[in-house]
Amino acid sequence: MAWLSRPLIRRPLLFVAGMGSAAAAGLLFQPHWVELCTRINNREFVAWGGQIARGGECAPVSPMTMSGNFLIGFGLFMLIIGPIIFSLAHVLRHGYNWESSRVETAVSNLPMLSGVLYIAAGAGLAIMGTT
């Protein structure tokens, strides 16, 4: 397992594992989508003006589109929360050198790049799933 200590191998492997797990979660959730959507839309809620309203009809979603949606969601998570998690993990592992100047490192920029790539891949999957 010493080969996992190299960032050149570990980072692409983690990227692909994240993409696979997000797509797999979408595939696992897809059969339950219509049931969940119908359950949420059947609830009455008070709309503007005090009127009672309900949600619309729920349409089934293809597995590829659902995987794309989950990838987009995971990409947004990585874009917003990823740099915080990775920076804190880096401080936990290596400590912080208080005498260094503040520069953006790969620790905070790579999760944002991964998030953008997840969003692009998710959009591609969602578009291919609708055609």
mmCIF file with all atom_site columns, C-alpha atoms in Angstrom:
data_model
loop_
_atom_site.group_PDB
_atom_site.id
_atom_site.type_symbol
_atom_site.label_atom_id
_atom_site.label_alt_id
_atom_site.label_comp_id
_atom_site.label_asym_id
_atom_site.label_entity_id
_atom_site.label_seq_id
_atom_site.pdbx_PDB_ins_code
_atom_site.Cartn_x
_atom_site.Cartn_y
_atom_site.Cartn_z
_atom_site.occupancy
_atom_site.B_iso_or_equiv
_atom_site.pdbx_formal_charge
_atom_site.auth_seq_id
_atom_site.auth_comp_id
_atom_site.auth_asym_id
_atom_site.auth_atom_id
_atom_site.pdbx_PDB_model_num
ATOM 1   C CA . MET A 1 1   ? 0.000   0.000  0.000   1.00 0.00 ? 1   MET A CA 1
ATOM 2   C CA . ALA A 1 2   ? 3.017   2.309  -0.170  1.00 0.00 ? 2   ALA A CA 1
ATOM 3   C CA . TRP A 1 3   ? 1.956   3.314  -3.688  1.00 0.00 ? 3   TRP A CA 1
ATOM 4   C CA . LEU A 1 4   ? -1.071  5.097  -2.179  1.00 0.00 ? 4   LEU A CA 1
ATOM 5   C CA . SER A 1 5   ? 1.234   7.504  -0.365  1.00 0.00 ? 5   SER A CA 1
ATOM 6   C CA . ARG A 1 6   ? 2.121   9.163  -3.688  1.00 0.00 ? 6   ARG A CA 1
ATOM 7   C CA . PRO A 1 7   ? -0.267  12.014 -4.552  1.00 0.00 ? 7   PRO A CA 1
ATOM 8   C CA . LEU A 1 8   ? 0.135   11.364 -8.291  1.00 0.00 ? 8   LEU A CA 1
ATOM 9   C CA . ILE A 1 9   ? -1.560  7.979  -7.844  1.00 0.00 ? 9   ILE A CA 1
ATOM 10  C CA . ARG A 1 10  ? -3.800  8.691  -4.863  1.00 0.00 ? 10  ARG A CA 1
ATOM 11  C CA . ARG A 1 11  ? -5.581  11.812 -6.165  1.00 0.00 ? 11  ARG A CA 1
ATOM 12  C CA . PRO A 1 12  ? -6.802  10.395 -9.511  1.00 0.00 ? 12  PRO A CA 1
ATOM 13  C CA . LEU A 1 13  ? -7.801  7.193  -7.732  1.00 0.00 ? 13  LEU A CA 1
ATOM 14  C CA . LEU A 1 14  ? -9.860  9.138  -5.187  1.00 0.00 ? 14  LEU A CA 1
ATOM 15  C CA . PHE A 1 15  ? -11.413 11.202 -8.001  1.00 0.00 ? 15  PHE A CA 1
ATOM 16  C CA . VAL A 1 16  ? -12.527 8.097  -9.883  1.00 0.00 ? 16  VAL A CA 1
ATOM 17  C CA . ALA A 1 17  ? -13.748 6.455  -6.666  1.00 0.00 ? 17  ALA A CA 1
ATOM 18  C CA . GLY A 1 18  ? -15.817 9.554  -5.853  1.00 0.00 ? 18  GLY A CA 1
ATOM 19  C CA . MET A 1 19  ? -17.290 9.616  -9.343  1.00 0.00 ? 19  MET A CA 1
ATOM 20  C CA . GLY A 1 20  ? -18.156 5.921  -9.152  1.00 0.00 ? 20  GLY A CA 1
ATOM 21  C CA . SER A 1 21  ? -19.701 6.139  -5.697  1.00 0.00 ? 21  SER A CA 1
ATOM 22  C CA . ALA A 1 22  ? -21.858 9.169  -6.613  1.00 0.00 ? 22  ALA A CA 1
ATOM 23  C CA . ALA A 1 23  ? -23.069 7.474  -9.796  1.00 0.00 ? 23  ALA A CA 1
ATOM 24  C CA . ALA A 1 24  ? -23.752 4.228  -7.902  1.00 0.00 ? 24  ALA A CA 1
ATOM 25  C CA . ALA A 1 25  ? -25.745 6.132  -5.265  1.00 0.00 ? 25  ALA A CA 1
ATOM 26  C CA . GLY A 1 26  ? -27.847 7.623  -8.060  1.00 0.00 ? 26  GLY A CA 1
ATOM 27  C CA . LEU A 1 27  ? -28.468 4.187  -9.528  1.00 0.00 ? 27  LEU A CA 1
ATOM 28  C CA . LEU A 1 28  ? -29.510 2.842  -6.127  1.00 0.00 ? 28  LEU A CA 1
ATOM 29  C CA . PHE A 1 29  ? -31.852 5.783  -5.469  1.00 0.00 ? 29  PHE A CA 1
ATOM 30  C CA . GLN A 1 30  ? -33.475 5.868  -8.920  1.00 0.00 ? 30  GLN A CA 1
ATOM 31  C CA . PRO A 1 31  ? -36.108 3.112  -8.360  1.00 0.00 ? 31  PRO A CA 1
ATOM 32  C CA . HIS A 1 32  ? -37.399 4.953  -5.274  1.00 0.00 ? 32  HIS A CA 1
ATOM 33  C CA . TRP A 1 33  ? -37.623 8.385  -6.894  1.00 0.00 ? 33  TRP A CA 1
ATOM 34  C CA . VAL A 1 34  ? -41.271 8.350  -8.045  1.00 0.00 ? 34  VAL A CA 1
ATOM 35  C CA . GLU A 1 35  ? -42.494 7.021  -4.683  1.00 0.00 ? 35  GLU A CA 1
ATOM 36  C CA . LEU A 1 36  ? -40.592 9.696  -2.728  1.00 0.00 ? 36  LEU A CA 1
ATOM 37  C CA . CYS A 1 37  ? -41.667 12.479 -5.077  1.00 0.00 ? 37  CYS A CA 1
ATOM 38  C CA . THR A 1 38  ? -45.320 11.400 -4.913  1.00 0.00 ? 38  THR A CA 1
ATOM 39  C CA . ARG A 1 39  ? -45.206 11.201 -1.111  1.00 0.00 ? 39  ARG A CA 1
ATOM 40  C CA . ILE A 1 40  ? -43.782 14.726 -0.885  1.00 0.00 ? 40  ILE A CA 1
ATOM 41  C CA . ASN A 1 41  ? -46.130 16.206 -3.510  1.00 0.00 ? 41  ASN A CA 1
ATOM 42  C CA . ASN A 1 42  ? -49.283 14.767 -1.928  1.00 0.00 ? 42  ASN A CA 1
ATOM 43  C CA . ARG A 1 43  ? -48.816 16.885 1.182   1.00 0.00 ? 43  ARG A CA 1
ATOM 44  C CA . GLU A 1 44  ? -50.920 20.000 1.318   1.00 0.00 ? 44  GLU A CA 1
ATOM 45  C CA . PHE A 1 45  ? -49.165 23.267 2.000   1.00 0.00 ? 45  PHE A CA 1
ATOM 46  C CA . VAL A 1 46  ? -50.243 26.861 2.300   1.00 0.00 ? 46  VAL A CA 1
ATOM 47  C CA . ALA A 1 47  ? -49.209 28.859 -0.756  1.00 0.00 ? 47  ALA A CA 1
ATOM 48  C CA . TRP A 1 48  ? -49.091 32.623 -1.247  1.00 0.00 ? 48  TRP A CA 1
ATOM 49  C CA . GLY A 1 49  ? -52.393 34.268 -0.421  1.00 0.00 ? 49  GLY A CA 1
ATOM 50  C CA . GLY A 1 50  ? -53.414 31.560 2.068   1.00 0.00 ? 50  GLY A CA 1
ATOM 51  C CA . GLN A 1 51  ? -54.547 29.048 -0.567  1.00 0.00 ? 51  GLN A CA 1
ATOM 52  C CA . ILE A 1 52  ? -54.066 25.321 -0.034  1.00 0.00 ? 52  ILE A CA 1
ATOM 53  C CA . ALA A 1 53  ? -51.872 23.847 -2.769  1.00 0.00 ? 53  ALA A CA 1
ATOM 54  C CA . ARG A 1 54  ? -50.369 20.496 -3.740  1.00 0.00 ? 54  ARG A CA 1
ATOM 55  C CA . GLY A 1 55  ? -47.404 19.531 -5.884  1.00 0.00 ? 55  GLY A CA 1
ATOM 56  C CA . GLY A 1 56  ? -47.604 18.393 -9.479  1.00 0.00 ? 56  GLY A CA 1
ATOM 57  C CA . GLU A 1 57  ? -47.306 14.970 -11.063 1.00 0.00 ? 57  GLU A CA 1
ATOM 58  C CA . CYS A 1 58  ? -44.079 13.037 -10.610 1.00 0.00 ? 58  CYS A CA 1
ATOM 59  C CA . ALA A 1 59  ? -42.364 11.702 -13.700 1.00 0.00 ? 59  ALA A CA 1
ATOM 60  C CA . PRO A 1 60  ? -39.967 8.767  -13.719 1.00 0.00 ? 60  PRO A CA 1
ATOM 61  C CA . VAL A 1 61  ? -36.307 9.553  -14.283 1.00 0.00 ? 61  VAL A CA 1
ATOM 62  C CA . SER A 1 62  ? -33.900 7.371  -16.228 1.00 0.00 ? 62  SER A CA 1
ATOM 63  C CA . PRO A 1 63  ? -31.019 5.761  -14.310 1.00 0.00 ? 63  PRO A CA 1
ATOM 64  C CA . MET A 1 64  ? -28.433 7.722  -16.299 1.00 0.00 ? 64  MET A CA 1
ATOM 65  C CA . THR A 1 65  ? -30.162 11.023 -15.540 1.00 0.00 ? 65  THR A CA 1
ATOM 66  C CA . MET A 1 66  ? -30.390 10.196 -11.835 1.00 0.00 ? 66  MET A CA 1
ATOM 67  C CA . SER A 1 67  ? -26.680 9.308  -11.759 1.00 0.00 ? 67  SER A CA 1
ATOM 68  C CA . GLY A 1 68  ? -25.956 12.619 -13.454 1.00 0.00 ? 68  GLY A CA 1
ATOM 69  C CA . ASN A 1 69  ? -28.054 14.463 -10.887 1.00 0.00 ? 69  ASN A CA 1
ATOM 70  C CA . PHE A 1 70  ? -26.190 12.793 -8.035  1.00 0.00 ? 70  PHE A CA 1
ATOM 71  C CA . LEU A 1 71  ? -22.854 13.658 -9.673  1.00 0.00 ? 71  LEU A CA 1
ATOM 72  C CA . ILE A 1 72  ? -23.912 17.296 -9.959  1.00 0.00 ? 72  ILE A CA 1
ATOM 73  C CA . GLY A 1 73  ? -24.916 17.308 -6.289  1.00 0.00 ? 73  GLY A CA 1
ATOM 74  C CA . PHE A 1 74  ? -21.632 15.702 -5.259  1.00 0.00 ? 74  PHE A CA 1
ATOM 75  C CA . GLY A 1 75  ? -19.759 18.213 -7.417  1.00 0.00 ? 75  GLY A CA 1
ATOM 76  C CA . LEU A 1 76  ? -21.488 21.107 -5.667  1.00 0.00 ? 76  LEU A CA 1
ATOM 77  C CA . PHE A 1 77  ? -20.639 19.538 -2.317  1.00 0.00 ? 77  PHE A CA 1
ATOM 78  C CA . MET A 1 78  ? -16.983 19.199 -3.327  1.00 0.00 ? 78  MET A CA 1
ATOM 79  C CA . LEU A 1 79  ? -16.896 22.731 -4.693  1.00 0.00 ? 79  LEU A CA 1
ATOM 80  C CA . ILE A 1 80  ? -18.215 24.270 -1.476  1.00 0.00 ? 80  ILE A CA 1
ATOM 81  C CA . ILE A 1 81  ? -17.290 21.930 1.392   1.00 0.00 ? 81  ILE A CA 1
ATOM 82  C CA . GLY A 1 82  ? -14.360 20.021 -0.147  1.00 0.00 ? 82  GLY A CA 1
ATOM 83  C CA . PRO A 1 83  ? -11.676 22.712 0.359   1.00 0.00 ? 83  PRO A CA 1
ATOM 84  C CA . ILE A 1 84  ? -12.622 23.049 4.018   1.00 0.00 ? 84  ILE A CA 1
ATOM 85  C CA . ILE A 1 85  ? -12.455 19.303 4.654   1.00 0.00 ? 85  ILE A CA 1
ATOM 86  C CA . PHE A 1 86  ? -9.212  18.832 2.735   1.00 0.00 ? 86  PHE A CA 1
ATOM 87  C CA . SER A 1 87  ? -7.537  21.842 4.390   1.00 0.00 ? 87  SER A CA 1
ATOM 88  C CA . LEU A 1 88  ? -8.483  20.626 7.864   1.00 0.00 ? 88  LEU A CA 1
ATOM 89  C CA . ALA A 1 89  ? -7.252  17.124 7.038   1.00 0.00 ? 89  ALA A CA 1
ATOM 90  C CA . HIS A 1 90  ? -3.977  18.605 5.777   1.00 0.00 ? 90  HIS A CA 1
ATOM 91  C CA . VAL A 1 91  ? -3.525  20.595 9.012   1.00 0.00 ? 91  VAL A CA 1
ATOM 92  C CA . LEU A 1 92  ? -4.319  17.481 11.036  1.00 0.00 ? 92  LEU A CA 1
ATOM 93  C CA . ARG A 1 93  ? -1.739  15.407 9.167   1.00 0.00 ? 93  ARG A CA 1
ATOM 94  C CA . HIS A 1 94  ? 1.078   17.947 8.771   1.00 0.00 ? 94  HIS A CA 1
ATOM 95  C CA . GLY A 1 95  ? 0.399   20.737 11.234  1.00 0.00 ? 95  GLY A CA 1
ATOM 96  C CA . TYR A 1 96  ? 0.532   24.381 10.226  1.00 0.00 ? 96  TYR A CA 1
ATOM 97  C CA . ASN A 1 97  ? 3.637   26.453 9.718   1.00 0.00 ? 97  ASN A CA 1
ATOM 98  C CA . TRP A 1 98  ? 2.624   29.839 11.129  1.00 0.00 ? 98  TRP A CA 1
ATOM 99  C CA . GLU A 1 99  ? 5.656   31.573 9.653   1.00 0.00 ? 99  GLU A CA 1
ATOM 100 C CA . SER A 1 100 ? 4.766   30.809 6.033   1.00 0.00 ? 100 SER A CA 1
ATOM 101 C CA . SER A 1 101 ? 2.918   33.181 3.769   1.00 0.00 ? 101 SER A CA 1
ATOM 102 C CA . ARG A 1 102 ? -0.661  32.384 2.775   1.00 0.00 ? 102 ARG A CA 1
ATOM 103 C CA . VAL A 1 103 ? -0.775  30.792 -0.645  1.00 0.00 ? 103 VAL A CA 1
ATOM 104 C CA . GLU A 1 104 ? -3.470  28.701 -2.274  1.00 0.00 ? 104 GLU A CA 1
ATOM 105 C CA . THR A 1 105 ? -2.193  25.166 -2.298  1.00 0.00 ? 105 THR A CA 1
ATOM 106 C CA . ALA A 1 106 ? -3.297  22.059 -4.118  1.00 0.00 ? 106 ALA A CA 1
ATOM 107 C CA . VAL A 1 107 ? -4.918  21.003 -0.856  1.00 0.00 ? 107 VAL A CA 1
ATOM 108 C CA . SER A 1 108 ? -7.613  23.640 -1.323  1.00 0.00 ? 108 SER A CA 1
ATOM 109 C CA . ASN A 1 109 ? -7.653  23.963 -5.123  1.00 0.00 ? 109 ASN A CA 1
ATOM 110 C CA . LEU A 1 110 ? -7.871  20.291 -6.141  1.00 0.00 ? 110 LEU A CA 1
ATOM 111 C CA . PRO A 1 111 ? -11.237 19.657 -4.420  1.00 0.00 ? 111 PRO A CA 1
ATOM 112 C CA . MET A 1 112 ? -12.658 22.664 -6.279  1.00 0.00 ? 112 MET A CA 1
ATOM 113 C CA . LEU A 1 113 ? -11.292 21.360 -9.571  1.00 0.00 ? 113 LEU A CA 1
ATOM 114 C CA . SER A 1 114 ? -12.738 17.940 -8.777  1.00 0.00 ? 114 SER A CA 1
ATOM 115 C CA . GLY A 1 115 ? -16.101 19.553 -8.022  1.00 0.00 ? 115 GLY A CA 1
ATOM 116 C CA . VAL A 1 116 ? -16.154 21.329 -11.382 1.00 0.00 ? 116 VAL A CA 1
ATOM 117 C CA . LEU A 1 117 ? -15.243 18.089 -13.177 1.00 0.00 ? 117 LEU A CA 1
ATOM 118 C CA . TYR A 1 118 ? -17.975 16.194 -11.283 1.00 0.00 ? 118 TYR A CA 1
ATOM 119 C CA . ILE A 1 119 ? -20.516 18.846 -12.281 1.00 0.00 ? 119 ILE A CA 1
ATOM 120 C CA . ALA A 1 120 ? -19.429 18.667 -15.938 1.00 0.00 ? 120 ALA A CA 1
ATOM 121 C CA . ALA A 1 121 ? -19.570 14.854 -15.956 1.00 0.00 ? 121 ALA A CA 1
ATOM 122 C CA . GLY A 1 122 ? -22.952 14.897 -14.196 1.00 0.00 ? 122 GLY A CA 1
ATOM 123 C CA . ALA A 1 123 ? -24.367 17.390 -16.687 1.00 0.00 ? 123 ALA A CA 1
ATOM 124 C CA . GLY A 1 124 ? -23.121 15.210 -19.536 1.00 0.00 ? 124 GLY A CA 1
ATOM 125 C CA . LEU A 1 125 ? -24.734 12.116 -18.027 1.00 0.00 ? 125 LEU A CA 1
ATOM 126 C CA . ALA A 1 126 ? -27.999 13.931 -17.323 1.00 0.00 ? 126 ALA A CA 1
ATOM 127 C CA . ILE A 1 127 ? -28.175 15.277 -20.873 1.00 0.00 ? 127 ILE A CA 1
ATOM 128 C CA . MET A 1 128 ? -27.387 11.868 -22.377 1.00 0.00 ? 128 MET A CA 1
ATOM 129 C CA . GLY A 1 129 ? -30.027 10.278 -20.138 1.00 0.00 ? 129 GLY A CA 1
ATOM 130 C CA . THR A 1 130 ? -32.794 12.569 -21.376 1.00 0.00 ? 130 THR A CA 1
ATOM 131 C CA . THR A 1 131 ? -32.253 11.885 -25.076 1.00 0.00 ? 131 THR A CA 1
#
